[in-house]
Tab-separated table of C-alpha atoms in Angstrom:
chain	number	residue	atom	x	y	z
W	18	UNK	CA	-16.244	-16.058	-9.486
W	19	UNK	CA	-17.085	-15.267	-5.694
W	20	UNK	CA	-13.739	-17.084	-4.423
W	21	UNK	CA	-12.102	-13.850	-2.609
W	22	UNK	CA	-8.782	-15.054	-4.976
W	23	UNK	CA	-10.228	-14.770	-8.388
W	24	UNK	CA	-11.643	-11.602	-6.580
W	25	UNK	CA	-8.199	-10.231	-5.926
W	26	UNK	CA	-6.910	-11.813	-9.472
W	27	UNK	CA	-9.518	-8.957	-10.901
W	28	UNK	CA	-9.409	-6.020	-8.641
W	29	UNK	CA	-5.887	-6.258	-9.237
W	30	UNK	CA	-6.100	-6.680	-13.251
W	31	UNK	CA	-8.970	-3.794	-13.901
W	32	UNK	CA	-6.236	-1.786	-11.903
W	33	UNK	CA	-3.123	0.187	-12.303
W	34	UNK	CA	-0.350	-0.510	-10.277
W	35	UNK	CA	0.728	2.585	-10.359
W	36	UNK	CA	4.388	0.450	-10.050
W	37	UNK	CA	6.085	3.365	-13.035
W	38	UNK	CA	4.453	5.964	-11.449
W	39	UNK	CA	6.753	5.471	-8.199
W	40	UNK	CA	9.839	3.731	-10.404
W	41	UNK	CA	9.674	7.061	-11.478
W	42	UNK	CA	9.120	8.978	-8.501
W	43	UNK	CA	11.767	7.678	-6.317
W	44	UNK	CA	14.358	7.428	-9.129
W	45	UNK	CA	14.359	11.288	-9.661
W	46	UNK	CA	14.386	10.968	-5.004
W	47	UNK	CA	17.581	9.230	-5.890
W	48	UNK	CA	19.278	11.463	-7.886
W	49	UNK	CA	18.438	14.530	-5.969
W	50	UNK	CA	20.062	12.157	-2.739
W	51	UNK	CA	23.136	11.187	-5.275
W	52	UNK	CA	23.320	15.416	-6.153
W	53	UNK	CA	23.648	16.096	-2.322
W	54	UNK	CA	25.794	13.961	-1.633
W	55	UNK	CA	28.545	14.783	-4.190
W	56	UNK	CA	28.003	18.594	-3.461
W	57	UNK	CA	29.473	17.522	0.269
W	58	UNK	CA	32.588	15.001	-1.111
W	59	UNK	CA	33.364	17.695	-3.242
W	60	UNK	CA	33.284	20.487	-0.134
W	61	UNK	CA	34.996	17.266	1.933
W	62	UNK	CA	37.533	17.474	-0.627
W	63	UNK	CA	37.978	21.414	-1.175
W	64	UNK	CA	36.931	21.215	-4.464
W	65	UNK	CA	34.923	23.917	-6.258
W	66	UNK	CA	31.072	22.882	-5.467
W	67	UNK	CA	28.921	21.691	-8.916
W	68	UNK	CA	26.132	24.506	-8.466
W	69	UNK	CA	26.121	25.442	-5.107
W	70	UNK	CA	28.296	24.511	-1.914
W	71	UNK	CA	26.458	22.833	1.293
W	72	UNK	CA	26.548	25.934	3.354
W	73	UNK	CA	25.565	28.212	0.371
W	74	UNK	CA	22.414	26.079	-0.720
W	75	UNK	CA	21.542	26.167	2.927
W	76	UNK	CA	21.923	29.450	2.820
W	77	UNK	CA	19.733	29.750	-0.022
W	78	UNK	CA	17.379	28.098	1.606
W	79	UNK	CA	16.805	30.039	4.510
W	80	UNK	CA	16.840	32.916	2.305
W	81	UNK	CA	14.128	31.706	0.157
W	82	UNK	CA	10.915	34.699	1.255
W	83	UNK	CA	13.598	37.705	1.902
W	84	UNK	CA	15.918	37.499	-0.477
W	85	UNK	CA	14.884	36.303	-3.272
W	86	UNK	CA	11.810	38.340	-5.750
W	87	UNK	CA	8.183	37.126	-4.405
W	88	UNK	CA	7.181	36.239	-8.262
W	89	UNK	CA	10.169	33.396	-8.391
W	90	UNK	CA	9.134	31.808	-4.881
W	91	UNK	CA	5.812	31.836	-5.784
W	92	UNK	CA	7.124	30.139	-8.887
W	93	UNK	CA	8.948	27.655	-7.048
W	94	UNK	CA	6.697	26.742	-4.298
W	95	UNK	CA	4.084	27.281	-7.089
W	96	UNK	CA	5.920	23.873	-9.405
W	97	UNK	CA	6.704	21.932	-6.128
W	98	UNK	CA	3.168	21.882	-4.691
W	99	UNK	CA	1.169	20.922	-8.254
W	100	UNK	CA	4.233	18.332	-8.399
W	101	UNK	CA	2.838	17.354	-4.647
W	102	UNK	CA	-0.667	17.357	-5.618
W	103	UNK	CA	0.384	15.079	-8.280
W	104	UNK	CA	1.920	12.928	-6.188
W	105	UNK	CA	-0.910	12.478	-4.300
W	106	UNK	CA	-3.964	11.739	-6.752
W	107	UNK	CA	-2.025	9.804	-8.158
W	108	UNK	CA	-1.590	7.434	-5.083
W	109	UNK	CA	-5.084	7.944	-3.312
W	110	UNK	CA	-7.198	7.377	-7.115
W	111	UNK	CA	-8.801	3.849	-8.174
W	112	UNK	CA	-6.696	4.479	-11.436
W	113	UNK	CA	-8.980	2.475	-12.904
W	114	UNK	CA	-7.651	0.367	-16.371
W	115	UNK	CA	-10.614	0.439	-19.503
W	116	UNK	CA	-11.641	-2.709	-19.146
W	117	UNK	CA	-14.838	-4.341	-17.819
W	118	UNK	CA	-15.271	-7.676	-16.262
W	119	UNK	CA	-18.321	-9.782	-17.138
W	120	UNK	CA	-19.944	-12.576	-15.219
W	121	UNK	CA	-19.317	-15.675	-16.508
W	122	UNK	CA	-19.518	-18.599	-14.881
W	123	UNK	CA	-16.604	-20.065	-12.151
W	124	UNK	CA	-14.049	-18.063	-13.911
W	125	UNK	CA	-13.002	-14.514	-13.852
W	126	UNK	CA	-13.179	-12.872	-16.957
W	127	UNK	CA	-12.452	-9.383	-17.877
W	128	UNK	CA	-12.627	-7.777	-20.828
W	129	UNK	CA	-10.781	-4.348	-22.632
W	130	UNK	CA	-13.454	-1.594	-23.840
W	131	UNK	CA	-12.484	-1.967	-26.908
W	132	UNK	CA	-13.412	-5.339	-27.378
W	133	UNK	CA	-16.738	-4.496	-25.794
W	134	UNK	CA	-17.389	-2.000	-28.197
W	135	UNK	CA	-16.366	-3.121	-31.443
W	136	UNK	CA	-18.669	-6.612	-30.228
W	137	UNK	CA	-21.279	-3.714	-30.039
W	138	UNK	CA	-20.824	-1.689	-33.485
W	139	UNK	CA	-20.746	-5.430	-34.770
W	140	UNK	CA	-24.491	-6.272	-33.402
W	141	UNK	CA	-25.529	-2.475	-33.830
W	142	UNK	CA	-24.281	-2.483	-37.825
W	143	UNK	CA	-26.175	-6.532	-38.163
W	144	UNK	CA	-29.273	-4.879	-37.094
W	145	UNK	CA	-30.041	-1.522	-38.164
W	146	UNK	CA	-28.104	-2.348	-41.984
W	147	UNK	CA	-26.147	0.098	-41.865
W	148	UNK	CA	-22.389	-1.120	-42.511
W	149	UNK	CA	-20.147	-1.292	-40.273
W	150	UNK	CA	-17.557	1.551	-40.754
W	151	UNK	CA	-20.566	4.069	-40.013
W	152	UNK	CA	-20.681	3.051	-37.033
W	153	UNK	CA	-18.562	4.059	-34.329
W	154	UNK	CA	-19.233	2.696	-30.704
W	155	UNK	CA	-16.894	4.085	-27.061
W	156	UNK	CA	-16.591	2.083	-23.999
W	157	UNK	CA	-15.802	4.119	-20.976
W	158	UNK	CA	-16.189	3.258	-17.743
W	159	UNK	CA	-19.826	3.763	-16.850
W	160	UNK	CA	-21.350	3.968	-20.412
W	161	UNK	CA	-21.263	3.392	-23.829
W	162	UNK	CA	-21.906	5.895	-26.769
W	163	UNK	CA	-22.783	5.325	-30.439
W	164	UNK	CA	-22.481	8.008	-33.383
W	165	UNK	CA	-24.013	6.839	-36.210
W	166	UNK	CA	-23.581	7.858	-39.314
W	167	UNK	CA	-25.397	7.227	-42.361
W	168	UNK	CA	-25.832	7.904	-45.401
W	169	UNK	CA	-28.301	10.336	-46.735
W	170	UNK	CA	-31.889	9.659	-46.811
W	171	UNK	CA	-31.511	6.620	-45.010
W	172	UNK	CA	-33.412	6.468	-41.638
W	173	UNK	CA	-32.397	5.828	-38.082
W	174	UNK	CA	-34.292	5.147	-35.198
W	175	UNK	CA	-32.195	5.953	-32.620
W	176	UNK	CA	-34.814	4.387	-29.896
W	177	UNK	CA	-34.506	0.519	-31.702
W	178	UNK	CA	-30.540	0.930	-31.705
W	179	UNK	CA	-30.582	2.017	-28.393
W	180	UNK	CA	-32.685	-0.699	-27.298
W	181	UNK	CA	-30.864	-2.485	-29.194
W	182	UNK	CA	-27.644	-2.156	-27.711
W	183	UNK	CA	-29.062	-2.467	-24.138
W	184	UNK	CA	-29.539	-5.620	-25.000
W	185	UNK	CA	-26.874	-6.589	-26.343
W	186	UNK	CA	-24.909	-4.772	-23.028
W	187	UNK	CA	-26.828	-6.744	-20.722
W	188	UNK	CA	-26.218	-10.097	-22.221
W	189	UNK	CA	-22.260	-9.307	-21.783
W	190	UNK	CA	-23.185	-9.170	-17.748
W	191	UNK	CA	-21.045	-7.159	-17.023
W	192	UNK	CA	-20.760	-6.323	-13.325
W	193	UNK	CA	-20.479	-2.499	-13.458
W	194	UNK	CA	-23.672	-1.079	-15.486
W	195	UNK	CA	-23.323	1.218	-18.828
W	196	UNK	CA	-25.343	4.120	-19.893
W	197	UNK	CA	-25.874	3.528	-23.054
W	198	UNK	CA	-26.058	7.230	-25.381
W	199	UNK	CA	-27.135	7.527	-28.765
W	200	UNK	CA	-25.472	9.690	-31.730
W	201	UNK	CA	-27.068	10.546	-35.113
W	202	UNK	CA	-23.929	12.410	-36.777
W	203	UNK	CA	-25.340	13.952	-40.124
W	204	UNK	CA	-23.068	15.729	-42.259
W	205	UNK	CA	-24.846	19.514	-42.364
W	206	UNK	CA	-24.547	19.857	-46.123
W	207	UNK	CA	-25.218	16.904	-46.817
W	208	UNK	CA	-28.460	18.015	-45.846
W	209	UNK	CA	-28.965	21.018	-47.062
W	210	UNK	CA	-28.148	18.887	-50.720
W	211	UNK	CA	-30.540	16.449	-50.125
Z	19	UNK	CA	-1.299	-10.562	-12.980
Z	20	UNK	CA	2.223	-10.280	-10.721
Z	21	UNK	CA	2.168	-10.186	-6.553
Z	22	UNK	CA	4.096	-6.779	-6.939
Z	23	UNK	CA	3.420	-5.039	-3.598
Z	24	UNK	CA	0.512	-2.169	-5.197
Z	25	UNK	CA	-0.008	-0.863	-1.054
Z	26	UNK	CA	3.573	-0.363	-0.515
Z	27	UNK	CA	3.500	2.071	-4.360
Z	28	UNK	CA	0.608	4.189	-3.002
Z	29	UNK	CA	2.526	4.717	0.444
Z	30	UNK	CA	5.425	5.879	-1.422
Z	31	UNK	CA	3.746	8.807	-3.986
Z	32	UNK	CA	1.542	9.001	-1.212
Z	33	UNK	CA	4.748	10.351	1.353
Z	34	UNK	CA	6.576	11.596	-1.463
Z	35	UNK	CA	3.243	13.903	-2.546
Z	36	UNK	CA	2.693	15.173	0.608
Z	37	UNK	CA	6.225	16.316	1.519
Z	38	UNK	CA	6.433	18.104	-1.606
Z	39	UNK	CA	2.874	19.650	-1.099
Z	40	UNK	CA	4.329	20.660	2.266
Z	41	UNK	CA	7.638	22.119	1.188
Z	42	UNK	CA	5.525	23.874	-2.280
Z	43	UNK	CA	3.051	25.450	0.251
Z	44	UNK	CA	5.363	26.657	3.108
Z	45	UNK	CA	7.567	28.486	0.433
Z	46	UNK	CA	4.373	30.430	-1.318
Z	47	UNK	CA	3.697	30.582	2.353
Z	48	UNK	CA	7.157	32.290	3.298
Z	49	UNK	CA	6.488	35.008	-0.238
Z	50	UNK	CA	2.839	35.787	0.318
Z	51	UNK	CA	2.533	36.200	4.463
Z	52	UNK	CA	5.451	38.101	6.413
Z	53	UNK	CA	4.849	36.621	9.580
Z	54	UNK	CA	5.317	33.126	7.839
Z	55	UNK	CA	8.400	34.342	6.551
Z	56	UNK	CA	9.752	35.403	9.424
Z	57	UNK	CA	8.637	31.491	10.959
Z	58	UNK	CA	11.242	30.665	7.857
Z	59	UNK	CA	14.278	32.937	8.788
Z	60	UNK	CA	14.439	32.546	12.640
Z	61	UNK	CA	13.684	28.621	12.226
Z	62	UNK	CA	16.218	28.239	8.969
Z	63	UNK	CA	19.108	30.794	11.243
Z	64	UNK	CA	18.602	28.519	14.251
Z	65	UNK	CA	18.854	25.482	11.516
Z	66	UNK	CA	21.958	27.592	10.140
Z	67	UNK	CA	24.022	28.072	13.837
Z	68	UNK	CA	22.820	24.742	14.673
Z	69	UNK	CA	24.707	23.311	11.506
Z	70	UNK	CA	27.393	25.760	11.505
Z	71	UNK	CA	28.527	24.817	14.863
Z	72	UNK	CA	27.775	21.037	14.987
Z	73	UNK	CA	30.556	21.262	12.079
Z	74	UNK	CA	33.147	22.386	13.531
Z	75	UNK	CA	32.360	21.061	17.165
Z	76	UNK	CA	32.507	17.503	15.149
Z	77	UNK	CA	36.286	18.446	12.383
Z	78	UNK	CA	37.749	15.339	13.127
Z	79	UNK	CA	41.623	16.695	14.277
Z	80	UNK	CA	44.493	16.709	11.139
Z	81	UNK	CA	41.826	16.259	8.017
Z	82	UNK	CA	39.396	18.620	7.007
Z	83	UNK	CA	36.480	15.711	7.247
Z	84	UNK	CA	33.749	16.123	9.974
Z	85	UNK	CA	31.719	13.576	11.303
Z	86	UNK	CA	28.877	15.758	10.613
Z	87	UNK	CA	29.547	15.242	6.973
Z	88	UNK	CA	30.498	11.433	7.105
Z	89	UNK	CA	27.261	10.989	9.311
Z	90	UNK	CA	25.049	13.251	6.558
Z	91	UNK	CA	26.953	10.617	3.607
Z	92	UNK	CA	26.672	7.378	5.361
Z	93	UNK	CA	22.611	8.923	5.866
Z	94	UNK	CA	22.117	9.602	2.267
Z	95	UNK	CA	23.865	6.688	1.291
Z	96	UNK	CA	21.685	4.231	3.153
Z	97	UNK	CA	18.731	6.198	2.245
Z	98	UNK	CA	19.568	5.772	-1.452
Z	99	UNK	CA	20.405	2.292	-1.279
Z	100	UNK	CA	17.138	1.428	-0.136
Z	101	UNK	CA	14.690	2.672	-1.869
Z	102	UNK	CA	16.801	0.555	-4.937
Z	103	UNK	CA	15.675	-1.977	-2.840
Z	104	UNK	CA	12.733	-0.406	-3.543
Z	105	UNK	CA	12.917	-0.552	-7.350
Z	106	UNK	CA	14.891	-3.626	-7.407
Z	107	UNK	CA	11.564	-5.899	-5.109
Z	108	UNK	CA	8.925	-3.538	-7.330
Z	109	UNK	CA	10.052	-5.463	-10.142
Z	110	UNK	CA	11.337	-8.775	-8.696
Z	111	UNK	CA	6.993	-8.764	-8.165
Z	112	UNK	CA	6.596	-9.372	-11.585
Z	113	UNK	CA	8.159	-12.226	-12.006
Z	114	UNK	CA	5.796	-15.290	-13.021
Z	115	UNK	CA	5.458	-18.469	-10.869
Z	116	UNK	CA	6.874	-20.997	-12.900
Z	117	UNK	CA	5.074	-24.822	-13.420
Z	118	UNK	CA	3.323	-25.572	-10.536
Z	119	UNK	CA	1.813	-29.118	-9.898
Z	120	UNK	CA	-1.825	-29.942	-8.548
Z	121	UNK	CA	-2.885	-33.489	-7.431
Z	122	UNK	CA	-5.707	-35.149	-7.544
Z	123	UNK	CA	-6.717	-38.440	-6.223
Z	124	UNK	CA	-9.287	-41.220	-8.192
Z	125	UNK	CA	-9.405	-44.868	-8.551
Z	126	UNK	CA	-6.667	-45.400	-10.661
Z	127	UNK	CA	-3.836	-43.406	-8.201
Z	128	UNK	CA	-3.026	-39.397	-8.376
Z	129	UNK	CA	-2.559	-37.277	-11.454
Z	130	UNK	CA	-0.651	-34.803	-11.418
Z	131	UNK	CA	-1.384	-32.155	-13.657
Z	132	UNK	CA	1.543	-29.608	-14.320
Z	133	UNK	CA	0.591	-26.483	-15.526
Z	134	UNK	CA	2.595	-26.450	-18.359
Z	135	UNK	CA	0.163	-29.449	-19.985
Z	136	UNK	CA	-2.697	-27.517	-18.899
Z	137	UNK	CA	-1.308	-24.645	-21.405
Z	138	UNK	CA	-0.734	-26.507	-23.911
Z	139	UNK	CA	-3.732	-27.917	-24.056
Z	140	UNK	CA	-5.824	-24.573	-24.092
Z	141	UNK	CA	-3.491	-23.417	-26.487
Z	142	UNK	CA	-4.466	-26.492	-28.997
Z	143	UNK	CA	-7.571	-26.055	-28.385
Z	144	UNK	CA	-8.117	-22.479	-28.753
Z	145	UNK	CA	-5.927	-22.471	-32.331
Z	146	UNK	CA	-9.310	-24.552	-33.487
Z	147	UNK	CA	-11.088	-21.259	-32.741
Z	148	UNK	CA	-10.967	-19.306	-36.014
Z	149	UNK	CA	-12.447	-16.170	-34.123
Z	150	UNK	CA	-9.636	-16.392	-31.183
Z	151	UNK	CA	-6.603	-15.227	-32.939
Z	152	UNK	CA	-4.105	-15.325	-30.152
Z	153	UNK	CA	-3.616	-17.360	-26.639
Z	154	UNK	CA	-1.317	-17.421	-23.863
Z	155	UNK	CA	-1.317	-19.781	-20.845
Z	156	UNK	CA	0.327	-18.927	-17.303
Z	157	UNK	CA	-0.092	-20.175	-13.893
Z	158	UNK	CA	0.463	-18.085	-11.191
Z	159	UNK	CA	0.335	-18.076	-6.884
Z	160	UNK	CA	-1.989	-15.914	-5.650
Z	161	UNK	CA	-2.215	-15.694	-2.517
Z	162	UNK	CA	-0.902	-19.837	-2.523
Z	163	UNK	CA	-3.611	-20.767	-4.897
Z	164	UNK	CA	-1.997	-21.720	-8.804
Z	165	UNK	CA	-4.359	-19.365	-10.588
Z	166	UNK	CA	-4.674	-20.038	-14.318
Z	167	UNK	CA	-4.468	-16.470	-16.713
Z	168	UNK	CA	-5.294	-17.062	-19.794
Z	169	UNK	CA	-5.131	-14.396	-22.599
Z	170	UNK	CA	-6.798	-14.150	-25.728
Z	171	UNK	CA	-7.144	-11.994	-28.276
Z	172	UNK	CA	-9.972	-12.346	-30.419
Z	173	UNK	CA	-10.954	-10.972	-34.422
Z	174	UNK	CA	-13.040	-7.468	-34.038
Z	175	UNK	CA	-16.487	-7.435	-33.419
Z	176	UNK	CA	-16.334	-11.307	-31.957
Z	177	UNK	CA	-18.749	-11.468	-28.523
Z	178	UNK	CA	-16.233	-10.766	-25.486
Z	179	UNK	CA	-19.376	-12.968	-23.651
Z	180	UNK	CA	-18.565	-15.571	-26.663
Z	181	UNK	CA	-15.286	-15.808	-26.664
Z	182	UNK	CA	-15.583	-15.962	-22.383
Z	183	UNK	CA	-17.689	-18.943	-22.958
Z	184	UNK	CA	-15.712	-20.962	-25.377
Z	185	UNK	CA	-12.394	-20.310	-23.038
Z	186	UNK	CA	-14.480	-21.515	-20.161
Z	187	UNK	CA	-15.585	-24.506	-21.845
Z	188	UNK	CA	-12.458	-25.722	-22.398
Z	189	UNK	CA	-10.983	-25.474	-19.231
Z	190	UNK	CA	-14.378	-27.175	-18.103
Z	191	UNK	CA	-13.366	-29.739	-20.212
Z	192	UNK	CA	-10.136	-30.321	-19.497
Z	193	UNK	CA	-10.994	-30.266	-16.050
Z	194	UNK	CA	-13.347	-32.864	-16.296
Z	195	UNK	CA	-10.732	-34.801	-18.438
Z	196	UNK	CA	-7.641	-34.436	-15.160
Z	197	UNK	CA	-10.170	-34.534	-12.244
Z	198	UNK	CA	-9.877	-31.241	-10.987
Z	199	UNK	CA	-10.901	-28.317	-11.602
Z	200	UNK	CA	-8.888	-25.481	-12.082
Z	201	UNK	CA	-8.972	-21.991	-11.127
Z	202	UNK	CA	-9.436	-19.356	-13.932
Z	203	UNK	CA	-9.264	-15.545	-14.997
Z	204	UNK	CA	-9.784	-15.513	-18.480
Z	205	UNK	CA	-8.598	-11.504	-20.126
Z	206	UNK	CA	-9.862	-10.728	-23.076
Z	207	UNK	CA	-7.947	-7.978	-25.083
Z	208	UNK	CA	-7.852	-5.787	-28.214
Z	209	UNK	CA	-4.694	-5.070	-29.681
Z	210	UNK	CA	-2.643	-3.963	-33.171
Z	211	UNK	CA	-3.507	-7.577	-34.198
Z	212	UNK	CA	-7.071	-6.998	-33.763
Z	213	UNK	CA	-7.560	-4.523	-35.333
Z	214	UNK	CA	-4.508	-5.614	-38.628
Z	215	UNK	CA	-7.168	-8.959	-38.850
Z	216	UNK	CA	-9.476	-9.357	-41.186
Z	217	UNK	CA	-12.893	-8.477	-39.004
Z	218	UNK	CA	-15.266	-11.521	-40.207
Z	219	UNK	CA	-14.723	-14.701	-39.470
Z	220	UNK	CA	-13.534	-16.628	-42.803
Z	221	UNK	CA	-15.810	-19.311	-44.265
Z	222	UNK	CA	-14.992	-22.296	-44.104
């Protein structure tokens, strides 16, 4: 998997295209522009304005720092600025999707995190002898979290589980290394009864 | 995988975001900082006066229309059309390329494999694997090179490596058969189908 074409495919498949965000933002801008246009046309035709005529709207904007209460204009400014920050973050953040690249042979391979998680859970269950529904695995961009909820009195060797998970992860040849964390959950009341 | 221009998407988001940050920041500054409020008011009333004069100066004789208003409307309409074109183009980018042929020379002559054949062959081969619930094969044009996209949903608890190797082997076989190795992209998915299907492989 070294050709630039496949690198491009993997890059595009593991990162959000931001198309939805762009379309939502642009549609809102279009609606705002159409509204402004409508007000101008109504004003030219001598009809009453929908909300504010162009001249009145202009005057309101100019008077924003002086004629509108400070609290209100700060609130308006804050809402607009926060929306802007959200858009800037969307534009700059990598937008990684919950997928991982596997390095296998000539092709480019990408697997959903859920696929990796369920395969690890299956392996842990098989190796440790715990029933499959007592093993929960979550896979993120940088880590794999294994949570075990064994029945009362069943011993669990955390170190061994960890090495099982690490071995399984290594065998997938993921392009980015995952950190493993293992947690054993034993319900308190069960412990007390035991 | 599509050919949506992502740089354009992000650039638009960035421009809109920066405009909103500047406007919002300006409003807050005007509310809490008297110097900024003075600047805001003087610039604003200057613009207001200019607009009023321009409005009066450009009145079309005999009507209540002004060139200023018509110009503003034309600019708005142009902007709206541009933005709509942008949206339509980004949706267009989602369209997949249709079948394309790849040729290979051999002793017997020229062999042409359409992506339709490759797709059917792979799908049939994958259907025989019990751990793979569903498979979809499409062909895309990336940088003017056909790339086969094999999208598979395996049963839960199946090793992704095992699935990848199976698909890769089948693609390799197809390449041997047709005399040309296809560039392939394999995506392994989870989903409702995988969650509802039985975990373990059925014994046959």
